[in-house]
Short mmCIF file of C-alpha atoms and ligand atoms in Angstrom, two decimals:
data_model
loop_
_atom_site.label_atom_id
_atom_site.label_comp_id
_atom_site.label_asym_id
_atom_site.label_seq_id
_atom_site.Cartn_x
_atom_site.Cartn_y
_atom_site.Cartn_z
CA MET D 1 0.30 -10.57 -22.57
CA GLY D 2 0.94 -7.17 -24.00
CA ASP D 3 0.81 -8.11 -27.64
CA THR D 4 -2.24 -10.44 -26.96
CA ILE D 5 -4.55 -7.56 -26.07
CA SER D 6 -5.51 -6.67 -29.43
CA PRO D 7 -8.62 -4.37 -30.13
CA GLU D 8 -11.71 -5.32 -28.55
CA THR D 9 -13.60 -8.05 -30.35
CA PRO D 10 -15.18 -10.38 -27.97
CA ALA D 11 -13.00 -13.12 -29.42
CA SER D 12 -9.79 -11.07 -28.91
CA LEU D 13 -10.84 -10.10 -25.39
CA ARG D 14 -11.51 -13.71 -24.45
CA ALA D 15 -8.08 -14.75 -25.90
CA ALA D 16 -6.37 -11.87 -24.19
CA ALA D 17 -7.92 -13.06 -20.81
CA LEU D 18 -6.96 -16.71 -21.30
CA ALA D 19 -3.31 -15.64 -22.29
CA PHE D 20 -2.74 -13.26 -19.31
CA ASP D 21 0.49 -14.08 -17.67
CA LEU D 22 1.54 -12.08 -14.48
CA ARG D 23 5.09 -12.95 -15.40
CA LYS D 24 5.01 -11.19 -18.64
CA LEU D 25 3.61 -7.77 -17.97
CA ASP D 26 4.18 -4.89 -20.51
CA ARG D 27 4.08 -1.00 -19.91
CA ARG D 28 0.68 -0.71 -21.12
CA PHE D 29 -0.59 -2.90 -18.35
CA LEU D 30 1.57 -1.18 -15.69
CA GLU D 31 -0.12 2.19 -16.91
CA ASP D 32 -3.73 1.06 -17.34
CA PRO D 33 -4.50 -2.47 -16.13
CA TYR D 34 -8.18 -1.87 -16.18
CA PRO D 35 -8.75 -3.02 -19.87
CA ILE D 36 -7.50 -6.43 -19.08
CA TYR D 37 -8.98 -6.82 -15.61
CA ARG D 38 -12.46 -6.62 -17.48
CA PRO D 39 -11.94 -9.70 -19.80
CA LEU D 40 -10.27 -11.51 -16.98
CA ARG D 41 -13.42 -10.92 -14.98
CA GLU D 42 -15.76 -11.82 -17.77
CA HIS D 43 -14.11 -14.72 -19.36
CA ASP D 44 -11.68 -16.17 -16.83
CA PRO D 45 -12.28 -15.09 -13.25
CA VAL D 46 -10.31 -17.74 -11.78
CA HIS D 47 -7.31 -17.76 -14.18
CA ARG D 48 -4.84 -20.68 -13.86
CA MET D 49 -1.06 -20.10 -14.11
CA CYS D 50 1.42 -22.72 -13.43
CA TRP D 51 2.46 -21.43 -10.05
CA SER D 52 1.61 -23.42 -6.97
CA SER D 53 3.43 -23.34 -3.88
CA ASP D 54 3.75 -22.48 -0.25
CA LYS D 55 4.50 -18.94 0.49
CA LYS D 56 7.81 -19.67 2.03
CA ILE D 57 8.55 -21.99 -0.71
CA ASP D 58 7.35 -19.48 -3.23
CA PHE D 59 9.81 -16.78 -2.09
CA ARG D 60 12.76 -19.21 -2.31
CA PRO D 61 13.38 -18.89 -6.09
CA ASN D 62 13.46 -15.08 -5.93
CA PHE D 63 14.88 -14.66 -2.49
CA ALA D 64 17.01 -17.64 -1.86
CA ASP D 65 18.54 -17.18 1.60
CA SER D 66 18.71 -13.68 1.60
CA LEU D 67 17.62 -10.85 4.11
CA LEU D 68 14.67 -10.34 1.84
CA TYR D 69 13.63 -13.97 2.46
CA GLU D 70 14.13 -13.44 6.08
CA HIS D 71 12.17 -10.28 6.15
CA HIS D 72 9.20 -11.24 4.00
CA THR D 73 8.63 -14.53 5.72
CA THR D 74 8.88 -12.92 9.22
CA SER D 75 6.52 -10.09 8.90
CA LEU D 76 2.96 -10.72 10.24
CA VAL D 77 1.27 -10.22 6.85
CA PHE D 78 2.86 -13.37 5.17
CA ASN D 79 2.16 -15.58 8.28
CA ASP D 80 -0.61 -17.56 9.60
CA PRO D 81 -1.90 -17.77 13.28
CA PRO D 82 -0.82 -18.34 15.79
CA TYR D 83 2.14 -16.14 15.03
CA HIS D 84 0.09 -13.57 12.97
CA THR D 85 -2.43 -13.36 15.87
CA ARG D 86 0.42 -12.57 18.37
CA VAL D 87 1.90 -9.73 16.29
CA ARG D 88 -1.29 -8.41 15.47
CA LYS D 89 -2.57 -8.13 19.14
CA LEU D 90 0.82 -6.33 19.83
CA LEU D 91 0.15 -3.83 17.10
CA ALA D 92 -3.51 -3.11 18.14
CA PRO D 93 -2.90 -0.39 20.78
CA ALA D 94 -1.43 1.68 18.11
CA PHE D 95 -4.52 1.71 16.01
CA THR D 96 -7.31 2.12 18.59
CA PRO D 97 -9.63 5.15 18.00
CA ARG D 98 -8.06 6.93 20.86
CA ALA D 99 -4.51 6.48 19.60
CA LEU D 100 -5.76 7.65 16.21
CA LYS D 101 -7.49 10.71 17.64
CA ALA D 102 -4.12 11.65 19.34
CA LEU D 103 -2.54 11.55 15.94
CA GLN D 104 -4.98 13.69 14.05
CA PRO D 105 -3.70 16.99 15.32
CA ARG D 106 -0.19 15.91 14.41
CA ILE D 107 -1.41 14.93 10.77
CA GLU D 108 -3.16 18.31 10.59
CA ALA D 109 -0.16 20.43 11.51
CA LEU D 110 2.03 18.34 9.09
CA VAL D 111 -0.14 18.69 6.24
CA ASP D 112 -0.52 22.45 6.97
CA ARG D 113 3.17 22.88 6.88
CA LEU D 114 3.64 21.04 3.59
CA LEU D 115 0.84 23.22 2.11
CA ASP D 116 2.39 26.42 3.39
CA ARG D 117 5.61 25.40 1.69
CA ALA D 118 3.57 24.38 -1.41
CA ALA D 119 1.78 27.73 -1.37
CA GLU D 120 5.06 29.66 -1.37
CA ARG D 121 6.42 27.72 -4.52
CA ARG D 122 3.08 27.37 -6.29
CA ARG D 123 4.89 24.44 -8.31
CA PHE D 124 5.80 21.25 -6.60
CA ASP D 125 5.89 17.60 -7.01
CA LEU D 126 2.76 16.18 -5.61
CA ILE D 127 4.48 12.79 -4.56
CA ASP D 128 7.99 13.94 -3.28
CA ASP D 129 6.95 17.38 -1.69
CA PHE D 130 3.53 16.29 -0.36
CA ALA D 131 2.05 12.70 -0.67
CA ALA D 132 5.17 10.68 0.52
CA ALA D 133 6.12 13.15 3.28
CA ILE D 134 2.95 12.42 5.17
CA PRO D 135 3.15 8.79 5.93
CA VAL D 136 6.79 8.79 6.37
CA GLN D 137 6.61 11.32 9.26
CA LEU D 138 3.77 9.53 10.85
CA ILE D 139 5.29 6.12 10.81
CA GLY D 140 8.48 7.76 11.86
CA ASP D 141 6.57 9.01 14.82
CA MET D 142 5.16 5.74 15.64
CA LEU D 143 8.40 3.85 15.44
CA GLY D 144 10.16 6.71 17.40
CA VAL D 145 12.59 7.47 14.69
CA PRO D 146 14.06 10.93 15.37
CA SER D 147 13.21 13.59 12.69
CA ASP D 148 16.65 14.07 11.49
CA GLU D 149 16.93 10.28 10.96
CA ARG D 150 14.09 9.82 8.68
CA GLY D 151 15.84 10.63 5.26
CA PRO D 152 16.50 6.99 4.18
CA LEU D 153 13.07 5.46 5.14
CA ARG D 154 11.24 6.21 1.94
CA GLY D 155 14.08 4.65 -0.07
CA TRP D 156 14.29 1.61 2.03
CA SER D 157 10.63 1.07 1.86
CA LEU D 158 10.41 1.37 -1.92
CA ALA D 159 13.28 -1.06 -2.48
CA ILE D 160 11.90 -3.78 -0.18
CA LEU D 161 8.42 -3.66 -1.58
CA GLY D 162 9.82 -3.32 -5.04
CA ALA D 163 11.27 -6.80 -4.61
CA LEU D 164 7.72 -8.11 -4.32
CA GLU D 165 6.86 -7.68 -8.05
CA PRO D 166 5.76 -10.86 -9.79
CA VAL D 167 9.15 -10.83 -11.82
CA LEU D 168 12.27 -9.50 -10.24
CA SER D 169 15.24 -8.18 -11.75
CA ARG D 170 18.78 -8.69 -10.31
CA GLU D 171 19.07 -5.12 -9.76
CA GLN D 172 15.65 -4.90 -7.76
CA PHE D 173 16.69 -7.92 -5.75
CA GLU D 174 19.95 -6.34 -4.78
CA ARG D 175 18.46 -3.10 -3.73
CA GLY D 176 15.86 -4.92 -1.73
CA VAL D 177 18.49 -6.85 0.10
CA THR D 178 20.64 -3.78 0.81
CA ALA D 179 17.75 -2.05 2.04
CA VAL D 180 16.84 -4.81 4.59
CA ALA D 181 20.22 -4.78 5.76
CA GLU D 182 20.62 -1.11 6.31
CA PHE D 183 17.09 -0.82 7.75
CA LYS D 184 17.76 -3.76 10.07
CA ALA D 185 21.04 -2.42 11.35
CA TYR D 186 19.47 0.93 11.90
CA LEU D 187 16.62 -0.35 14.00
CA VAL D 188 19.15 -2.53 16.09
CA ASP D 189 20.76 0.73 17.07
CA LEU D 190 17.36 2.48 17.65
CA VAL D 191 16.22 -0.25 19.95
CA ARG D 192 19.33 -0.13 21.93
CA ARG D 193 19.09 3.52 22.47
CA ARG D 194 15.47 3.08 23.49
CA LEU D 195 16.38 0.29 25.95
CA ASN D 196 18.95 2.83 27.61
CA GLU D 197 15.97 5.17 28.24
CA ALA D 198 14.21 4.51 31.55
CA GLU D 199 10.60 4.67 30.08
CA GLY D 200 9.01 3.75 26.86
CA LYS D 201 7.11 6.59 25.04
CA GLU D 202 3.61 6.80 25.21
CA GLY D 203 1.90 5.89 21.94
CA GLU D 204 4.96 4.80 20.44
CA ILE D 205 4.55 1.33 18.89
CA LEU D 206 8.23 0.54 19.12
CA SER D 207 8.25 0.77 23.04
CA THR D 208 5.26 -1.72 23.06
CA LEU D 209 7.07 -4.03 20.82
CA ILE D 210 10.31 -3.95 22.69
CA ALA D 211 8.48 -4.49 25.86
CA ALA D 212 7.12 -7.71 24.53
CA SER D 213 10.39 -9.05 22.93
CA ASP D 214 13.61 -10.79 23.64
CA PHE D 215 15.30 -7.41 23.66
CA ALA D 216 13.75 -6.64 27.00
CA ALA D 217 14.89 -9.92 28.23
CA ARG D 218 11.65 -11.09 29.55
CA GLN D 219 10.90 -14.75 29.70
CA GLY D 220 8.03 -16.33 27.94
CA GLU D 221 9.08 -14.12 25.05
CA ARG D 222 6.35 -13.32 22.65
CA LEU D 223 8.69 -11.84 19.93
CA SER D 224 12.00 -12.66 19.12
CA GLU D 225 14.59 -10.15 18.00
CA LEU D 226 14.22 -10.90 14.47
CA GLU D 227 10.43 -10.87 14.82
CA LEU D 228 10.56 -7.45 16.30
CA LEU D 229 12.83 -5.97 13.69
CA HIS D 230 11.15 -7.48 10.59
CA ASN D 231 7.63 -6.28 11.97
CA CYS D 232 8.94 -2.80 12.27
CA ILE D 233 10.30 -2.79 8.89
CA PHE D 234 6.88 -4.10 7.79
CA LEU D 235 4.93 -1.30 9.47
CA LEU D 236 6.84 1.31 7.55
CA ASN D 237 6.42 -0.50 4.23
CA ALA D 238 2.76 -1.28 4.74
CA GLY D 239 2.07 2.27 5.72
CA HIS D 240 4.05 4.25 3.54
CA GLU D 241 3.82 3.54 -0.18
CA THR D 242 0.25 2.55 -0.01
CA THR D 243 -0.69 5.87 1.72
CA THR D 244 1.38 7.99 -0.55
CA ASN D 245 -0.18 6.23 -3.40
CA LEU D 246 -3.77 6.91 -2.04
CA ILE D 247 -3.11 10.63 -1.65
CA GLY D 248 -1.39 10.84 -5.11
CA ASN D 249 -3.96 8.79 -6.91
CA SER D 250 -6.85 10.67 -5.29
CA ILE D 251 -5.51 13.97 -6.55
CA ASP D 252 -4.96 12.68 -9.80
CA LEU D 253 -8.41 11.44 -10.08
CA LEU D 254 -9.74 14.74 -9.08
CA ILE D 255 -7.67 16.47 -11.75
CA ARG D 256 -8.80 14.09 -14.19
CA ASN D 257 -12.53 14.66 -13.16
CA PRO D 258 -12.95 18.38 -12.77
CA ASP D 259 -16.66 17.97 -12.01
CA ALA D 260 -15.84 15.90 -9.02
CA MET D 261 -13.00 18.21 -7.97
CA ARG D 262 -15.75 21.00 -8.03
CA GLU D 263 -18.31 18.91 -6.20
CA LEU D 264 -15.81 18.05 -3.45
CA ARG D 265 -14.67 21.62 -3.06
CA ASP D 266 -18.23 22.91 -2.79
CA ASN D 267 -19.25 20.17 -0.53
CA PRO D 268 -16.31 19.30 1.80
CA ASP D 269 -18.61 17.02 3.82
CA ARG D 270 -18.46 14.54 1.12
CA ILE D 271 -14.86 13.64 1.82
CA ASP D 272 -15.71 10.43 3.56
CA THR D 273 -17.36 8.76 0.57
CA ALA D 274 -15.08 10.50 -1.81
CA VAL D 275 -12.01 8.75 -0.09
CA GLU D 276 -13.73 5.25 -0.26
CA GLU D 277 -14.31 6.00 -4.02
CA PHE D 278 -10.81 6.82 -4.57
CA LEU D 279 -9.69 3.62 -2.83
CA ARG D 280 -12.07 1.75 -5.12
CA MET D 281 -11.05 3.48 -8.35
CA GLU D 282 -7.25 3.42 -7.97
CA SER D 283 -6.49 0.88 -5.23
CA SER D 284 -2.86 1.26 -4.07
CA ASN D 285 -2.62 -2.20 -3.63
CA GLN D 286 -3.80 -4.13 -6.84
CA LEU D 287 -2.78 -7.69 -6.12
CA GLY D 288 -3.02 -9.82 -2.99
CA ASN D 289 -1.77 -13.61 -2.51
CA ARG D 290 -2.91 -16.56 -0.62
CA ARG D 291 -2.10 -20.15 -0.70
CA ALA D 292 -4.88 -22.86 -0.53
CA THR D 293 -4.46 -24.98 2.49
CA ARG D 294 -7.00 -27.46 1.36
CA ASP D 295 -8.94 -28.33 -1.79
CA ALA D 296 -11.32 -25.65 -2.62
CA ARG D 297 -13.85 -24.40 -5.07
CA LEU D 298 -13.81 -20.80 -6.14
CA GLY D 299 -15.97 -19.15 -8.77
CA GLY D 300 -16.70 -22.62 -10.20
CA ALA D 301 -13.04 -23.54 -10.54
CA ASP D 302 -11.36 -26.39 -8.54
CA ILE D 303 -8.23 -24.86 -6.40
CA PRO D 304 -6.16 -27.95 -5.19
CA ALA D 305 -4.65 -27.68 -1.76
CA GLY D 306 -1.33 -25.99 -2.17
CA SER D 307 -2.30 -23.62 -5.08
CA TYR D 308 -0.96 -20.09 -4.95
CA VAL D 309 -3.65 -17.74 -5.71
CA HIS D 310 -3.36 -14.18 -6.86
CA ILE D 311 -6.14 -11.96 -5.64
CA GLY D 312 -7.14 -9.31 -8.23
CA ILE D 313 -8.05 -6.49 -5.86
CA GLY D 314 -8.04 -3.68 -8.42
CA ALA D 315 -10.20 -5.87 -10.74
CA ALA D 316 -12.83 -6.78 -7.96
CA ASN D 317 -13.09 -2.94 -7.33
CA ARG D 318 -14.37 -2.44 -10.92
CA ASP D 319 -16.59 -5.33 -11.02
CA PRO D 320 -19.82 -4.34 -12.75
CA ALA D 321 -21.82 -7.01 -10.60
CA GLN D 322 -20.98 -5.13 -7.55
CA PHE D 323 -20.62 -1.52 -8.58
CA GLU D 324 -22.89 0.29 -10.94
CA ASN D 325 -20.91 2.02 -13.71
CA PRO D 326 -17.68 1.00 -12.18
CA ASP D 327 -15.26 3.00 -14.25
CA ARG D 328 -17.06 6.19 -13.26
CA LEU D 329 -15.90 8.02 -10.30
CA ASP D 330 -18.79 8.94 -8.14
CA ILE D 331 -17.84 10.73 -4.80
CA ARG D 332 -21.17 9.96 -3.27
CA ARG D 333 -21.09 6.31 -4.11
CA GLN D 334 -22.83 4.39 -1.40
CA PRO D 335 -22.67 1.44 -0.52
CA ASN D 336 -19.02 1.12 -1.77
CA ARG D 337 -18.01 -2.28 -0.55
CA HIS D 338 -14.51 -2.17 -2.13
CA LEU D 339 -11.68 -4.45 -1.06
CA ALA D 340 -8.73 -1.92 -1.14
CA PHE D 341 -7.87 -2.95 2.45
CA ALA D 342 -8.51 -6.63 1.81
CA THR D 343 -10.57 -8.67 4.18
CA GLY D 344 -10.47 -11.33 6.73
CA ILE D 345 -7.72 -11.80 9.55
CA HIS D 346 -5.05 -9.93 7.36
CA ALA D 347 -7.34 -6.99 6.58
CA CYS D 348 -5.25 -3.87 6.81
CA ALA D 349 -4.50 -2.93 10.41
CA GLY D 350 -3.94 0.73 9.40
CA MET D 351 -7.03 1.38 7.38
CA SER D 352 -8.46 3.88 9.81
CA LEU D 353 -5.12 5.85 9.77
CA ALA D 354 -4.83 5.64 6.13
CA ARG D 355 -8.44 7.03 5.71
CA MET D 356 -7.54 9.80 8.21
CA GLU D 357 -4.28 10.64 6.49
CA ALA D 358 -6.20 10.90 3.16
CA LYS D 359 -9.01 12.81 4.36
CA VAL D 360 -6.82 15.41 5.87
CA ALA D 361 -4.45 15.70 3.08
CA ILE D 362 -7.10 16.00 0.31
CA GLY D 363 -9.52 18.10 2.26
CA LYS D 364 -6.83 20.59 3.21
CA THR D 365 -5.37 20.68 -0.25
CA LEU D 366 -8.76 21.71 -1.82
CA ALA D 367 -9.56 24.08 0.99
CA ARG D 368 -6.31 25.85 0.43
CA PHE D 369 -6.00 26.20 -3.46
CA ALA D 370 -8.54 27.48 -5.80
CA THR D 371 -6.95 25.51 -8.68
CA ILE D 372 -4.76 22.43 -8.84
CA GLU D 373 -3.44 21.51 -12.20
CA ARG D 374 -1.08 18.94 -13.62
CA ASP D 375 2.37 20.85 -14.59
CA GLY D 376 4.14 18.45 -17.10
CA ALA D 377 4.53 14.57 -17.42
CA PHE D 378 4.06 12.55 -14.40
CA VAL D 379 6.04 9.16 -13.87
CA ARG D 380 4.07 6.20 -12.90
CA GLY D 381 5.66 3.76 -10.38
CA GLY D 382 5.64 1.10 -12.94
CA ARG D 383 4.58 -1.81 -10.50
CA ALA D 384 1.71 -4.29 -10.97
CA ARG D 385 1.26 -4.82 -7.18
CA PHE D 386 1.48 -1.24 -6.04
CA ARG D 387 -0.37 1.41 -8.13
CA GLY D 388 0.77 4.95 -7.97
CA PHE D 389 3.05 7.70 -9.21
CA LEU D 390 6.81 8.32 -8.53
CA HIS D 391 6.55 11.88 -9.66
CA TYR D 392 3.69 14.07 -10.49
CA PRO D 393 4.40 17.88 -11.07
CA VAL D 394 1.58 20.08 -10.12
CA ARG D 395 0.66 23.90 -10.22
CA VAL D 396 -1.47 25.49 -7.77
CA GLY D 397 -3.23 28.92 -7.56
C1 HEM K 1 -4.17 3.47 1.51
C2 HEM K 1 -3.33 3.02 2.27
C3 HEM K 1 -3.26 1.51 2.70
C4 HEM K 1 -3.76 0.44 1.91
C5 HEM K 1 -4.45 0.44 0.55
C6 HEM K 1 -3.63 -0.79 2.59
C7 HEM K 1 -3.97 -2.04 2.25
C8 HEM K 1 -3.66 -3.30 2.75
C9 HEM K 1 -3.85 -4.49 2.38
C10 HEM K 1 -4.73 -4.84 0.93
C11 HEM K 1 -3.49 -5.32 3.33
C12 HEM K 1 -3.67 -6.93 3.22
C13 HEM K 1 -2.32 -7.57 2.53
C14 HEM K 1 -2.69 -9.21 2.66
O1 HEM K 1 -3.42 -9.79 3.22
O2 HEM K 1 -1.88 -9.70 1.64
C15 HEM K 1 -2.86 -4.71 4.49
C16 HEM K 1 -2.12 -5.18 5.54
C17 HEM K 1 -1.66 -4.48 6.50
N1 HEM K 1 -1.63 -3.11 6.50
FE1 HEM K 1 -2.36 -1.77 5.09
N2 HEM K 1 -2.92 -0.48 3.72
C18 HEM K 1 -2.71 0.89 3.82
C19 HEM K 1 -2.25 1.66 4.83
C20 HEM K 1 -1.64 1.19 6.02
C21 HEM K 1 -1.14 1.94 6.97
C22 HEM K 1 -1.05 3.44 7.16
C23 HEM K 1 -0.58 0.98 7.98
C24 HEM K 1 0.10 1.28 9.35
C25 HEM K 1 0.82 2.26 9.67
C26 HEM K 1 -0.95 -0.49 7.61
C27 HEM K 1 -0.60 -1.37 8.16
C28 HEM K 1 -0.93 -2.94 7.69
C29 HEM K 1 -0.62 -3.91 8.45
C30 HEM K 1 0.06 -3.97 9.88
C31 HEM K 1 -1.08 -5.00 7.64
C32 HEM K 1 -1.02 -6.52 7.99
C33 HEM K 1 -2.23 -6.97 8.59
C34 HEM K 1 -2.17 -8.36 8.97
O3 HEM K 1 -1.38 -9.12 8.25
O4 HEM K 1 -2.84 -8.85 9.86
N3 HEM K 1 -1.54 -0.19 6.17
N4 HEM K 1 -2.91 -3.31 4.09
#
């Protein structure tokens, strides 16, 4: 693509849409994908590329027999029922309204602590010092990872998800494999320690999963050791970068839209609709994937069985047929039927937790500081699938 998006005549936009190739993304797209989403939606909403394969087959060329292959083909998100249903049921207790209510005071205390530190320094990195610290601690709690052992979690998660990019460099691949190896070894040790304790810990998802696994040496096992380990790894990955990006992207949106910042500051009760709008405008997860299991028709195009389909979540969330004035941030937008958490049986299991984290983090940040400004150049994550910042210096007053 890249060079093919020339300034906006209808013909050039159509040509850009037709020439779009997920395997050839340039910096411009990674910084701002919305200008190409628009012609894709208008001219080629079911865009054909030459990929067509089973997910397990599709991962072979990039991952071969590596630990990345083992991980990504064992986590629930890349599996169908009945395995998917089994794991999803086991995770359910961690995400009930009761479990989430119990987490809320912890999230609040954590955010307060981070904001205290930020208030002392006045200048800090929105991502490293704030947005990324929140989900890592929460998932660390859910998995029962002791506080002083959480250091590597963020790096592992970034490396494993980085390996899901449409095009994978050798370096990304190797970083991903090493991260799975280290994380897996760490979890084996953590599980052994947990097994030596008499009782599982209330509300800790790791204990629930262990009790349902081969580790607990029960018969009629519902989870093998590998399944247990890879779903724990997936939980961290699913809940970490996405939530970090939601918090970072939301505050960036407010900085870029001072009227919205003022409105939310003056009307903190608009936080619910505001967070939905942040999720829509800058979805942390821009792309999904599915494989057609039978011949289908979608948006007027035939999709033969076996086709690999990329789902443009970020493009759907700016669709003018669904959202009036889609490129405008409207923190009161209602209805707001965005697809940031996807839909169907794989819809995000952690959406209520993610919403809660974002509301507490953004609400408390606005309440604490009269001004929040950018304080230098930011660094984007540079990914097509996960949209967010790696670094974003801010100054608060
Ligand atoms: C803003 C934050 C988040 C966003 C935008 C997000 C988005 C998504 C999306 C789009 C999917 C579907 C993926 C697919 O079908 O291909 C998904 C699945 C999932 N998410 Fe999230 N997520 C977020 C936070 C979280 C959190 C905090 C957790 C848990 C701690 C979590 C756990 C999961 C799980 C377990 C799945 C797999 C569900 C399944 O396959 O049945 N997510 N998420």
